[in-house]
Tab-separated table of C-alpha atoms in Angstrom:
chain	number	residue	atom	x	y	z
U	1	UNK	CA	-0.132	0.139	-0.306
U	2	UNK	CA	1.057	3.359	-0.668
U	3	UNK	CA	1.940	5.326	1.712
U	4	UNK	CA	-0.536	8.135	2.173
U	5	UNK	CA	-3.306	8.635	0.717
U	6	UNK	CA	-3.590	9.101	-3.605
U	7	UNK	CA	-5.316	11.423	-4.992
U	8	UNK	CA	-8.588	10.459	-6.887
U	9	UNK	CA	-7.996	9.247	-10.241
U	10	UNK	CA	-8.550	12.171	-12.217
U	11	UNK	CA	-11.114	9.507	-15.236
U	12	UNK	CA	-12.739	11.321	-16.492
U	13	UNK	CA	-9.858	14.531	-17.653
U	14	UNK	CA	-6.986	10.829	-18.608
U	15	UNK	CA	-10.437	9.735	-20.990
U	16	UNK	CA	-11.201	12.607	-23.102
U	17	UNK	CA	-7.405	13.220	-23.326
U	18	UNK	CA	-6.902	9.452	-23.840
U	19	UNK	CA	-9.958	9.461	-26.940
U	20	UNK	CA	-8.277	12.524	-28.243
U	21	UNK	CA	-4.895	11.374	-29.641
U	22	UNK	CA	-7.610	8.043	-30.814
U	23	UNK	CA	-10.010	10.021	-32.288
U	24	UNK	CA	-5.872	12.117	-34.199
U	25	UNK	CA	-5.017	8.512	-34.406
U	26	UNK	CA	-7.439	7.757	-36.765
U	27	UNK	CA	-8.039	10.455	-38.726
U	28	UNK	CA	-5.114	10.048	-40.154
U	29	UNK	CA	-4.636	6.256	-39.646
U	30	UNK	CA	-4.904	5.498	-43.728
U	31	UNK	CA	-2.742	8.351	-45.130
U	32	UNK	CA	-0.420	8.399	-47.191
U	33	UNK	CA	1.127	4.662	-47.531
U	34	UNK	CA	2.669	1.966	-46.032
U	35	UNK	CA	5.735	3.351	-43.652
U	36	UNK	CA	9.810	1.224	-45.529
U	37	UNK	CA	9.885	0.472	-41.997
U	38	UNK	CA	6.218	-1.998	-41.911
U	39	UNK	CA	7.552	-3.026	-45.355
U	40	UNK	CA	10.397	-4.943	-43.528
U	41	UNK	CA	8.033	-5.107	-40.539
U	42	UNK	CA	5.990	-7.000	-42.410
U	43	UNK	CA	8.183	-9.507	-43.965
U	44	UNK	CA	10.042	-10.487	-41.768
U	45	UNK	CA	6.544	-12.269	-40.447
U	46	UNK	CA	7.704	-14.075	-41.999
U	47	UNK	CA	10.954	-15.697	-40.597
U	48	UNK	CA	10.278	-15.633	-36.837
U	49	UNK	CA	13.326	-15.898	-34.863
U	50	UNK	CA	14.272	-14.818	-31.673
U	51	UNK	CA	16.353	-11.933	-33.817
U	52	UNK	CA	16.835	-9.836	-35.902
U	53	UNK	CA	19.680	-7.403	-37.384
U	54	UNK	CA	18.104	-4.102	-35.925
U	55	UNK	CA	16.099	-4.821	-34.107
U	56	UNK	CA	14.572	-8.255	-30.896
U	57	UNK	CA	11.760	-10.430	-31.926
U	58	UNK	CA	8.965	-9.259	-30.422
U	59	UNK	CA	7.696	-6.740	-31.997
U	60	UNK	CA	7.867	-8.877	-34.778
U	61	UNK	CA	6.427	-11.687	-32.594
U	62	UNK	CA	3.657	-9.321	-32.232
U	63	UNK	CA	2.450	-8.664	-35.787
U	64	UNK	CA	2.197	-11.639	-36.461
U	65	UNK	CA	-0.622	-12.616	-34.573
U	66	UNK	CA	-2.363	-9.121	-35.262
U	67	UNK	CA	-1.596	-9.903	-39.165
U	68	UNK	CA	-2.918	-13.996	-38.844
U	69	UNK	CA	-5.810	-12.414	-36.392
U	70	UNK	CA	-6.505	-8.313	-39.206
U	71	UNK	CA	-4.240	-8.930	-42.348
U	72	UNK	CA	-1.760	-6.470	-42.748
U	73	UNK	CA	-3.932	-3.681	-44.258
U	74	UNK	CA	-2.542	0.001	-43.121
U	75	UNK	CA	-5.080	0.251	-40.477
U	76	UNK	CA	-4.827	-3.236	-38.767
U	77	UNK	CA	-1.268	-3.150	-38.582
U	78	UNK	CA	-1.150	0.514	-36.852
U	79	UNK	CA	-3.908	-0.060	-34.322
U	80	UNK	CA	-2.287	-1.667	-32.412
U	81	UNK	CA	1.105	0.539	-32.171
U	82	UNK	CA	-2.220	4.265	-31.436
U	83	UNK	CA	-3.306	1.664	-28.921
U	84	UNK	CA	-1.018	1.366	-27.542
U	85	UNK	CA	-0.076	5.374	-27.440
U	86	UNK	CA	-3.666	5.777	-25.591
U	87	UNK	CA	-2.666	3.315	-22.327
U	88	UNK	CA	0.460	5.468	-22.349
U	89	UNK	CA	-1.770	7.919	-21.963
U	90	UNK	CA	-3.691	7.005	-18.537
U	91	UNK	CA	-0.835	5.747	-16.905
U	92	UNK	CA	1.036	9.286	-17.569
U	93	UNK	CA	-2.000	10.211	-15.514
U	94	UNK	CA	-1.356	7.015	-12.408
U	95	UNK	CA	2.060	7.791	-12.014
U	96	UNK	CA	1.476	11.621	-11.534
U	97	UNK	CA	-1.211	10.361	-9.251
U	98	UNK	CA	1.235	8.191	-7.053
U	99	UNK	CA	3.384	10.693	-6.797
U	100	UNK	CA	0.303	13.102	-5.094
U	101	UNK	CA	-0.781	14.837	-7.747
U	102	UNK	CA	-4.583	15.746	-8.320
U	103	UNK	CA	-6.917	15.975	-11.111
U	104	UNK	CA	-5.088	18.704	-12.691
U	105	UNK	CA	-1.895	17.820	-12.438
U	106	UNK	CA	-3.546	14.722	-13.209
U	107	UNK	CA	-4.492	15.718	-16.791
U	108	UNK	CA	-1.808	18.719	-17.393
U	109	UNK	CA	0.817	16.043	-17.729
U	110	UNK	CA	-1.356	13.484	-19.781
U	111	UNK	CA	-2.164	16.671	-21.230
U	112	UNK	CA	1.456	17.018	-22.102
U	113	UNK	CA	1.651	13.756	-23.445
U	114	UNK	CA	-1.022	13.482	-25.509
U	115	UNK	CA	0.446	16.823	-27.646
U	116	UNK	CA	3.775	15.688	-27.775
U	117	UNK	CA	4.223	15.619	-30.889
U	118	UNK	CA	7.608	12.799	-30.798
U	119	UNK	CA	4.314	10.810	-28.867
U	120	UNK	CA	2.449	11.339	-31.822
U	121	UNK	CA	4.488	10.415	-33.845
U	122	UNK	CA	5.617	7.325	-32.148
U	123	UNK	CA	2.141	6.024	-32.996
U	124	UNK	CA	2.032	6.873	-36.145
U	125	UNK	CA	2.906	3.790	-38.134
U	126	UNK	CA	3.661	0.209	-36.644
U	127	UNK	CA	6.781	-0.366	-35.144
U	128	UNK	CA	8.606	-0.792	-31.951
U	129	UNK	CA	8.923	3.070	-30.913
U	130	UNK	CA	5.668	2.436	-29.901
U	131	UNK	CA	5.978	-0.349	-27.924
U	132	UNK	CA	9.088	1.137	-26.336
U	133	UNK	CA	7.408	3.835	-24.471
U	134	UNK	CA	4.939	1.840	-23.607
U	135	UNK	CA	7.419	-0.556	-21.831
U	136	UNK	CA	9.154	3.158	-20.898
U	137	UNK	CA	5.607	4.417	-18.420
U	138	UNK	CA	4.816	1.718	-17.424
U	139	UNK	CA	8.502	0.220	-15.926
U	140	UNK	CA	8.439	4.187	-14.740
U	141	UNK	CA	4.964	3.218	-13.178
U	142	UNK	CA	5.472	-0.159	-11.229
U	143	UNK	CA	9.124	1.635	-10.271
U	144	UNK	CA	7.378	4.429	-8.092
U	145	UNK	CA	4.345	1.829	-6.570
U	146	UNK	CA	7.795	-0.552	-5.586
U	147	UNK	CA	9.056	2.382	-3.991
U	148	UNK	CA	5.975	4.033	-2.253
U	149	UNK	CA	5.077	1.372	-0.128
U	150	UNK	CA	4.447	-1.703	-2.125
U	151	UNK	CA	5.590	-5.300	-2.257
U	152	UNK	CA	7.206	-8.123	-4.311
U	153	UNK	CA	5.499	-8.703	-6.870
U	154	UNK	CA	5.272	-5.178	-8.602
U	155	UNK	CA	9.364	-5.948	-8.189
U	156	UNK	CA	8.473	-9.014	-10.498
U	157	UNK	CA	5.549	-7.251	-12.064
U	158	UNK	CA	9.408	-4.876	-12.725
U	159	UNK	CA	11.241	-6.933	-13.520
U	160	UNK	CA	8.283	-8.746	-16.809
U	161	UNK	CA	8.250	-5.706	-18.549
U	162	UNK	CA	11.703	-4.323	-18.764
U	163	UNK	CA	12.589	-8.084	-19.808
U	164	UNK	CA	10.163	-7.831	-22.492
U	165	UNK	CA	10.792	-3.946	-23.153
U	166	UNK	CA	15.099	-5.656	-24.372
U	167	UNK	CA	12.846	-7.890	-26.184
U	168	UNK	CA	11.171	-5.311	-27.955
U	169	UNK	CA	14.168	-2.669	-27.837
U	170	UNK	CA	17.763	-3.111	-25.515
U	171	UNK	CA	17.963	1.064	-25.628
U	172	UNK	CA	15.425	-0.215	-22.294
U	173	UNK	CA	19.247	-1.222	-21.485
U	174	UNK	CA	19.240	2.749	-20.644
U	175	UNK	CA	16.196	2.656	-17.891
U	176	UNK	CA	17.732	-0.083	-16.260
U	177	UNK	CA	21.703	1.423	-16.581
U	178	UNK	CA	19.344	5.485	-14.994
U	179	UNK	CA	17.444	2.853	-12.092
U	180	UNK	CA	20.993	1.983	-10.759
U	181	UNK	CA	22.052	4.994	-10.666
U	182	UNK	CA	19.271	6.887	-9.143
U	183	UNK	CA	18.818	4.482	-6.545
U	184	UNK	CA	22.672	4.222	-5.431
U	185	UNK	CA	22.764	7.921	-5.231
U	186	UNK	CA	19.909	8.738	-3.271
U	187	UNK	CA	17.777	7.201	-0.135
U	188	UNK	CA	15.931	4.456	-2.120
U	189	UNK	CA	19.930	2.760	-1.992
U	190	UNK	CA	19.135	0.593	0.969
U	191	UNK	CA	16.261	-1.636	-1.112
U	192	UNK	CA	19.625	-2.402	-2.265
U	193	UNK	CA	20.284	-4.617	0.203
U	194	UNK	CA	16.344	-6.029	0.349
U	195	UNK	CA	15.849	-9.294	-2.383
U	196	UNK	CA	13.501	-7.060	-5.326
U	197	UNK	CA	15.781	-4.908	-7.313
U	198	UNK	CA	17.545	-7.418	-8.016
U	199	UNK	CA	14.392	-10.041	-8.976
U	200	UNK	CA	13.671	-7.954	-11.418
U	201	UNK	CA	16.748	-7.603	-12.724
U	202	UNK	CA	17.146	-11.442	-12.665
U	203	UNK	CA	13.984	-12.031	-14.297
U	204	UNK	CA	14.059	-9.044	-17.147
U	205	UNK	CA	17.858	-10.816	-17.446
U	206	UNK	CA	16.034	-14.183	-17.877
U	207	UNK	CA	12.856	-13.045	-20.475
U	208	UNK	CA	16.683	-11.257	-23.049
U	209	UNK	CA	18.392	-14.468	-23.123
U	210	UNK	CA	17.677	-15.729	-25.949
U	211	UNK	CA	18.339	-13.187	-28.019
U	212	UNK	CA	21.782	-12.738	-26.330
U	213	UNK	CA	22.683	-15.883	-27.175
U	214	UNK	CA	20.152	-15.885	-31.168
U	215	UNK	CA	22.870	-12.844	-31.217
U	216	UNK	CA	25.676	-14.751	-29.615
U	217	UNK	CA	24.726	-17.220	-32.410
U	218	UNK	CA	24.701	-15.038	-35.337
U	219	UNK	CA	28.290	-13.387	-34.625
U	220	UNK	CA	26.475	-10.253	-33.161
U	221	UNK	CA	25.177	-8.781	-36.256
U	222	UNK	CA	23.577	-5.903	-34.050
U	223	UNK	CA	26.825	-4.698	-32.930
U	224	UNK	CA	28.467	-4.386	-36.078
U	225	UNK	CA	24.572	-2.338	-37.623
U	226	UNK	CA	25.113	-0.066	-34.753
U	227	UNK	CA	29.053	0.426	-35.062
U	228	UNK	CA	28.030	1.059	-39.059
U	229	UNK	CA	24.439	3.541	-38.097
U	230	UNK	CA	27.062	4.877	-35.990
U	231	UNK	CA	30.511	5.672	-38.562
U	232	UNK	CA	28.285	6.144	-41.664
U	233	UNK	CA	24.701	7.594	-40.918
U	234	UNK	CA	24.625	9.255	-37.929
U	235	UNK	CA	25.771	12.755	-38.114
U	236	UNK	CA	27.019	15.323	-35.436
U	237	UNK	CA	24.676	16.724	-32.935
U	238	UNK	CA	26.134	18.811	-30.535
U	239	UNK	CA	25.351	18.217	-26.865
U	240	UNK	CA	23.150	21.833	-27.698
U	241	UNK	CA	21.814	20.852	-30.224
U	242	UNK	CA	20.502	17.956	-28.941
U	243	UNK	CA	18.725	19.903	-25.363
U	244	UNK	CA	17.273	22.313	-28.571
U	245	UNK	CA	16.130	19.418	-30.149
U	246	UNK	CA	14.260	18.191	-26.926
U	247	UNK	CA	12.175	21.089	-26.232
U	248	UNK	CA	11.093	21.015	-29.695
U	249	UNK	CA	10.303	17.354	-29.791
U	250	UNK	CA	8.432	17.459	-26.628
U	251	UNK	CA	6.221	20.743	-28.131
U	252	UNK	CA	7.469	23.898	-26.063
U	253	UNK	CA	4.442	24.405	-25.035
U	254	UNK	CA	5.725	21.441	-22.576
U	255	UNK	CA	8.911	22.432	-21.472
U	256	UNK	CA	7.830	24.437	-18.741
U	257	UNK	CA	5.983	21.157	-17.324
U	258	UNK	CA	8.803	19.364	-16.922
U	259	UNK	CA	11.611	21.481	-16.845
U	260	UNK	CA	9.381	21.881	-13.716
U	261	UNK	CA	9.966	18.188	-12.857
U	262	UNK	CA	13.727	18.266	-12.744
U	263	UNK	CA	14.075	20.909	-10.852
U	264	UNK	CA	10.925	19.652	-8.541
U	265	UNK	CA	12.891	16.422	-8.137
U	266	UNK	CA	16.184	17.477	-7.147
U	267	UNK	CA	15.233	20.784	-5.190
U	268	UNK	CA	12.620	21.022	-3.634
U	269	UNK	CA	11.320	19.438	-0.694
U	270	UNK	CA	7.883	17.709	-1.702
U	271	UNK	CA	10.064	15.791	-4.982
U	272	UNK	CA	12.833	15.025	-3.107
U	273	UNK	CA	12.169	11.324	-2.603
U	274	UNK	CA	11.467	11.398	-6.357
U	275	UNK	CA	14.885	12.291	-6.965
U	276	UNK	CA	15.673	9.043	-8.379
U	277	UNK	CA	12.988	9.566	-11.176
U	278	UNK	CA	15.196	12.764	-12.430
U	279	UNK	CA	18.811	11.002	-12.054
U	280	UNK	CA	17.134	8.484	-14.825
U	281	UNK	CA	16.507	10.642	-17.051
U	282	UNK	CA	19.463	12.755	-16.324
U	283	UNK	CA	21.348	9.420	-17.000
U	284	UNK	CA	20.287	8.214	-19.797
U	285	UNK	CA	20.295	11.874	-21.207
U	286	UNK	CA	24.268	11.693	-20.495
U	287	UNK	CA	24.625	8.697	-22.998
U	288	UNK	CA	23.133	9.792	-25.480
U	289	UNK	CA	24.554	13.057	-25.383
U	290	UNK	CA	27.831	11.472	-24.845
U	291	UNK	CA	27.608	8.991	-28.775
U	292	UNK	CA	27.900	12.376	-29.863
U	293	UNK	CA	24.887	11.240	-32.785
U	294	UNK	CA	22.414	10.935	-30.939
U	295	UNK	CA	18.962	11.353	-32.371
U	296	UNK	CA	16.791	13.616	-30.789
U	297	UNK	CA	13.758	11.353	-30.129
U	298	UNK	CA	16.007	9.025	-28.823
U	299	UNK	CA	15.201	10.570	-25.143
U	300	UNK	CA	11.622	11.164	-25.334
U	301	UNK	CA	11.574	7.506	-23.850
U	302	UNK	CA	11.945	9.473	-20.605
U	303	UNK	CA	9.454	11.609	-20.802
U	304	UNK	CA	6.554	10.748	-18.807
U	305	UNK	CA	8.669	9.593	-15.400
U	306	UNK	CA	9.090	14.107	-15.947
U	307	UNK	CA	5.756	15.049	-17.037
U	308	UNK	CA	3.870	13.093	-14.602
U	309	UNK	CA	5.985	15.191	-12.020
U	310	UNK	CA	6.181	19.032	-13.590
U	311	UNK	CA	2.097	18.362	-13.442
U	312	UNK	CA	2.561	17.588	-9.953
U	313	UNK	CA	5.074	20.339	-9.345
U	314	UNK	CA	2.946	23.673	-11.225
U	315	UNK	CA	-0.267	22.029	-9.537
U	316	UNK	CA	1.118	23.622	-6.284
U	317	UNK	CA	2.175	26.353	-7.218
U	318	UNK	CA	-0.454	27.341	-9.171
U	319	UNK	CA	-2.800	26.115	-5.453
U	320	UNK	CA	-2.303	29.739	-3.619
U	321	UNK	CA	-5.604	31.544	-5.156
U	322	UNK	CA	-3.582	35.374	-6.879
U	323	UNK	CA	-2.085	31.858	-9.046
U	324	UNK	CA	-4.209	30.191	-9.856
U	325	UNK	CA	-4.017	31.968	-13.392
U	326	UNK	CA	-1.480	29.916	-14.538
U	327	UNK	CA	-3.528	26.513	-14.898
U	328	UNK	CA	-5.511	27.376	-17.964
U	329	UNK	CA	-2.303	29.557	-18.749
U	330	UNK	CA	-0.524	26.432	-19.370
U	331	UNK	CA	-2.960	24.482	-20.844
U	332	UNK	CA	-3.731	26.600	-23.769
U	333	UNK	CA	-0.130	27.375	-23.834
U	334	UNK	CA	0.577	23.426	-24.278
U	335	UNK	CA	-2.874	23.246	-26.343
U	336	UNK	CA	-1.911	25.672	-28.610
U	337	UNK	CA	1.321	24.727	-29.522
U	338	UNK	CA	0.443	21.166	-29.238
U	339	UNK	CA	-1.745	21.369	-31.634
U	340	UNK	CA	0.693	23.536	-34.181
U	341	UNK	CA	2.700	20.380	-34.236
U	342	UNK	CA	0.072	17.669	-35.146
U	343	UNK	CA	0.417	18.162	-38.831
U	344	UNK	CA	4.169	17.964	-38.647
U	345	UNK	CA	4.052	14.920	-36.529
U	346	UNK	CA	1.092	12.789	-38.191
U	347	UNK	CA	-0.447	12.907	-41.672
U	348	UNK	CA	-3.894	14.472	-41.291
U	349	UNK	CA	-3.615	17.036	-44.319
U	350	UNK	CA	-3.206	15.795	-47.749
U	351	UNK	CA	0.185	15.715	-48.920
U	352	UNK	CA	-0.124	18.641	-51.124
U	353	UNK	CA	-1.945	19.976	-48.015
U	354	UNK	CA	1.438	19.978	-45.851
U	355	UNK	CA	3.495	21.166	-48.031
U	356	UNK	CA	2.044	24.763	-47.871
U	357	UNK	CA	1.386	23.960	-44.363
U	358	UNK	CA	4.893	23.288	-43.808
U	359	UNK	CA	6.132	26.807	-46.280
U	360	UNK	CA	3.109	28.727	-44.124
U	361	UNK	CA	5.250	27.953	-40.706
U	362	UNK	CA	8.588	28.364	-42.414
U	363	UNK	CA	9.818	24.961	-42.338
U	364	UNK	CA	12.070	22.810	-44.503
U	365	UNK	CA	12.578	19.095	-43.959
U	366	UNK	CA	16.207	18.386	-41.423
U	367	UNK	CA	17.133	15.141	-40.697
U	368	UNK	CA	20.034	13.991	-38.800
U	369	UNK	CA	21.539	11.156	-41.402
U	370	UNK	CA	23.933	11.870	-43.792
U	371	UNK	CA	21.811	11.450	-47.112
U	372	UNK	CA	19.992	14.401	-49.170
U	373	UNK	CA	16.171	15.316	-48.495
U	374	UNK	CA	13.344	15.788	-50.308
U	375	UNK	CA	9.675	17.680	-50.118
U	376	UNK	CA	9.275	15.891	-46.876
U	377	UNK	CA	10.817	15.269	-43.568
U	378	UNK	CA	11.409	11.172	-44.521
U	379	UNK	CA	8.851	10.333	-42.071
U	380	UNK	CA	6.525	11.327	-44.751
U	381	UNK	CA	8.648	10.753	-47.871
U	382	UNK	CA	9.180	6.983	-47.030
U	383	UNK	CA	4.893	6.072	-46.836
U	384	UNK	CA	4.761	7.191	-51.439
U	385	UNK	CA	6.863	5.411	-54.001
U	386	UNK	CA	6.202	1.697	-54.010
U	387	UNK	CA	3.316	1.426	-55.378
U	388	UNK	CA	4.490	2.548	-58.625
U	389	UNK	CA	8.171	0.801	-56.906
U	390	UNK	CA	6.075	-2.740	-56.760
U	391	UNK	CA	3.939	-1.997	-60.845
U	392	UNK	CA	7.507	-0.987	-62.592
U	393	UNK	CA	8.968	-4.575	-61.294
U	394	UNK	CA	5.138	-5.968	-62.102
U	395	UNK	CA	6.066	-4.554	-65.826
U	396	UNK	CA	8.921	-6.006	-65.747
U	397	UNK	CA	8.471	-9.487	-65.111
U	398	UNK	CA	5.644	-9.348	-67.219
U	399	UNK	CA	8.678	-8.539	-69.898
U	400	UNK	CA	9.873	-12.292	-68.673
U	401	UNK	CA	8.662	-15.414	-70.804
U	402	UNK	CA	6.860	-18.407	-68.949
U	403	UNK	CA	9.734	-20.149	-67.814
U	404	UNK	CA	11.795	-16.979	-67.280
U	405	UNK	CA	9.297	-16.175	-64.483
U	406	UNK	CA	9.379	-20.070	-62.867
U	407	UNK	CA	13.376	-18.845	-62.162
U	408	UNK	CA	13.229	-15.331	-61.518
U	409	UNK	CA	13.538	-13.661	-58.551
U	410	UNK	CA	13.444	-9.638	-57.022
U	411	UNK	CA	16.448	-7.435	-55.762
U	412	UNK	CA	16.111	-4.716	-54.246
U	413	UNK	CA	19.013	-2.085	-52.567
U	414	UNK	CA	17.400	-1.312	-49.092
U	415	UNK	CA	14.569	-3.887	-47.439
U	416	UNK	CA	12.308	-1.188	-47.620
U	417	UNK	CA	12.273	-1.620	-51.669
U	418	UNK	CA	12.341	-5.211	-50.820
U	419	UNK	CA	10.165	-5.463	-48.296
U	420	UNK	CA	7.370	-3.672	-51.021
U	421	UNK	CA	7.825	-6.550	-53.288
U	422	UNK	CA	6.752	-9.562	-50.592
U	423	UNK	CA	4.469	-7.557	-49.367
U	424	UNK	CA	2.779	-5.554	-52.173
U	425	UNK	CA	4.230	-7.080	-55.463
U	426	UNK	CA	3.021	-10.880	-53.630
U	427	UNK	CA	-0.279	-10.627	-54.494
U	428	UNK	CA	0.851	-9.213	-57.414
U	429	UNK	CA	2.545	-12.180	-58.341
U	430	UNK	CA	6.094	-11.491	-57.369
U	431	UNK	CA	8.645	-13.535	-56.606
U	432	UNK	CA	10.550	-13.286	-53.349
U	433	UNK	CA	12.678	-10.529	-53.129
U	434	UNK	CA	16.656	-10.280	-52.460
U	435	UNK	CA	18.761	-7.625	-50.792
U	436	UNK	CA	21.946	-7.810	-48.984
U	437	UNK	CA	20.395	-4.558	-46.131
U	438	UNK	CA	20.161	-5.986	-42.478
U	439	UNK	CA	18.641	-9.235	-41.449
U	440	UNK	CA	17.397	-9.847	-45.501
U	441	UNK	CA	21.580	-10.926	-46.090
U	442	UNK	CA	20.849	-12.830	-42.651
U	443	UNK	CA	17.569	-15.282	-44.678
U	444	UNK	CA	19.207	-15.410	-47.442
U	445	UNK	CA	18.741	-16.147	-51.311
U	446	UNK	CA	17.653	-19.501	-50.729
U	447	UNK	CA	17.221	-21.613	-53.421
U	448	UNK	CA	19.755	-22.211	-56.630
U	449	UNK	CA	16.967	-22.624	-59.084
U	450	UNK	CA	17.116	-19.363	-61.327
U	451	UNK	CA	19.016	-17.527	-62.935
U	452	UNK	CA	17.081	-14.212	-63.999
U	453	UNK	CA	16.877	-10.782	-61.697
U	454	UNK	CA	15.231	-7.908	-61.477
U	455	UNK	CA	17.097	-5.482	-59.903
U	456	UNK	CA	15.568	-1.997	-58.198
U	457	UNK	CA	18.292	0.184	-58.213
U	458	UNK	CA	21.999	-0.177	-57.969
U	459	UNK	CA	24.815	1.102	-60.150
U	460	UNK	CA	25.099	-0.080	-63.377
U	461	UNK	CA	28.421	-1.612	-63.939
U	462	UNK	CA	28.019	-3.095	-60.760
U	463	UNK	CA	25.085	-4.962	-61.740
U	464	UNK	CA	27.168	-5.692	-64.526
U	465	UNK	CA	29.821	-7.158	-62.930
U	466	UNK	CA	27.197	-10.130	-62.008
U	467	UNK	CA	25.555	-10.921	-65.402
U	468	UNK	CA	25.915	-10.917	-69.174
U	469	UNK	CA	22.800	-9.253	-70.199
U	470	UNK	CA	21.058	-6.580	-68.698
U	471	UNK	CA	18.364	-4.362	-69.756
U	472	UNK	CA	17.046	-1.296	-68.343
U	473	UNK	CA	13.124	-1.251	-67.626
U	474	UNK	CA	12.480	1.677	-66.504
U	475	UNK	CA	13.216	3.748	-63.740
U	476	UNK	CA	10.805	4.904	-60.633
U	477	UNK	CA	9.297	8.259	-60.121
U	478	UNK	CA	8.000	9.107	-57.307
U	479	UNK	CA	8.118	13.325	-56.400
U	480	UNK	CA	7.428	12.740	-52.687
U	481	UNK	CA	9.608	9.687	-51.706
U	482	UNK	CA	12.988	10.220	-50.365
U	483	UNK	CA	15.551	11.404	-53.256
U	484	UNK	CA	17.884	8.313	-52.884
U	485	UNK	CA	14.285	6.868	-53.858
U	486	UNK	CA	13.377	8.520	-57.198
U	487	UNK	CA	15.119	7.368	-60.475
U	488	UNK	CA	16.419	3.866	-59.498
U	489	UNK	CA	16.827	1.906	-62.273
U	490	UNK	CA	14.810	-1.021	-63.198
U	491	UNK	CA	15.987	-4.026	-64.732
U	492	UNK	CA	16.301	-7.597	-65.660
U	493	UNK	CA	18.987	-9.025	-65.948
U	494	UNK	CA	19.763	-12.512	-67.453
U	495	UNK	CA	22.556	-14.997	-67.714
U	496	UNK	CA	25.135	-14.871	-64.679
U	497	UNK	CA	28.148	-14.908	-63.923
U	498	UNK	CA	28.200	-16.532	-60.825
U	499	UNK	CA	26.228	-18.148	-58.456
U	500	UNK	CA	24.462	-15.896	-55.787
U	501	UNK	CA	25.763	-18.320	-52.712
U	502	UNK	CA	29.600	-16.794	-54.594
U	503	UNK	CA	28.446	-13.159	-54.335
U	504	UNK	CA	26.728	-12.857	-51.192
U	505	UNK	CA	28.952	-12.274	-48.931
U	506	UNK	CA	30.382	-9.103	-50.571
U	507	UNK	CA	25.896	-7.541	-50.546
U	508	UNK	CA	25.822	-7.566	-46.995
U	509	UNK	CA	25.140	-3.906	-45.734
U	510	UNK	CA	24.437	-3.553	-42.310
U	511	UNK	CA	22.682	-0.207	-41.380
């Protein structure tokens, strides 16, 4: 039981905010098209395993279940991510209540969680990030319960949630590191002399073990992927840029709330008992800044705990009659600036209207990676062009003789192209896709009973190294796609100069 009576749960307010979040996502859920990673994840469901080059297995297992029950339409694929975000709204309210926050504190913290662009964006399409936010928020609630008069079952539950979180995304390790630092540097260190935290760690480790064994058996591909991504793809990010990114990604209107949460936990007497939460956040912040190449959005999962603390702090600050004006002012600030950012985070506007809206705000697409940008930010651009690409490959496939179709495969330069063929193209009679990119390389080339390859992209001279006869069928052309997906050759390659198994090691690309 908690050490003091808990305030009343603001169920009406939390329910209303959760309903708004659900409505916003339902408006956007069928917009534009499959996101690049969704195509890859859907293809991964046909290769269920304990691990993948660029992520652990849980999200793929969830998607495989969703696909079996509901199919693979955009609504079916994305609704589970939306519901994870809705659950996060309630959990933020529960954390705030457990910290001593009343109705206003719960509503303010949940409103910030609703109107955060990065939180909205994480529920935009199916990915492990939607579940990552849910696991971090649920873990935070369990930590607060365990430290606030909770029993052993809270630590057991925490171990299960941490373990599942690790099977979803290994960045859950940051939460564990932050929790250890937070316990060690606060009076809560006394719980380290009990079995609870160690039991939680043991359960999490046991659940995570199958993925670790998979990594060992496959030569630690994720470490290679992370090294390549850091050194070849990501650009340097200064601490100042990273900090500014926090303000923008979380909605500038939310900044007073989470900054108040930090100060409340570090300085004020009523908040010191929850300093452990601030130390979790600061530990993760330090880890990401130290890497020098972290995206600002990586830290988003650590904000629910600060929003809860900030809600409590600002509720106390605005309780005296002379400060009551702070409450509507904060709500208007968070809500107003959040609404401005909604079209940037969710595809609620037709693409032509969005381009005008983006221009009116004085914004232009930017990236924290080393590649050229097009008209749209990447999280929207990667939803375009896949149908056109697939149609061009269908055209190439139609030029083959009946005998060649039986001996044909399709090769994509990256998992988005290969995923489009495996998800969209299989329904149109296209053969299985091959690629050297990430888990596609692990899955291998399959059998050698083919000698015709439809190649998407690639350098013409490089393609000529592997085949004696190459016929260019056409080029991709989708104005809203990423620049590196436009004007790609789609070619029919015949008469291979080597077997695919001999060439396969050269095609490996973990990045």
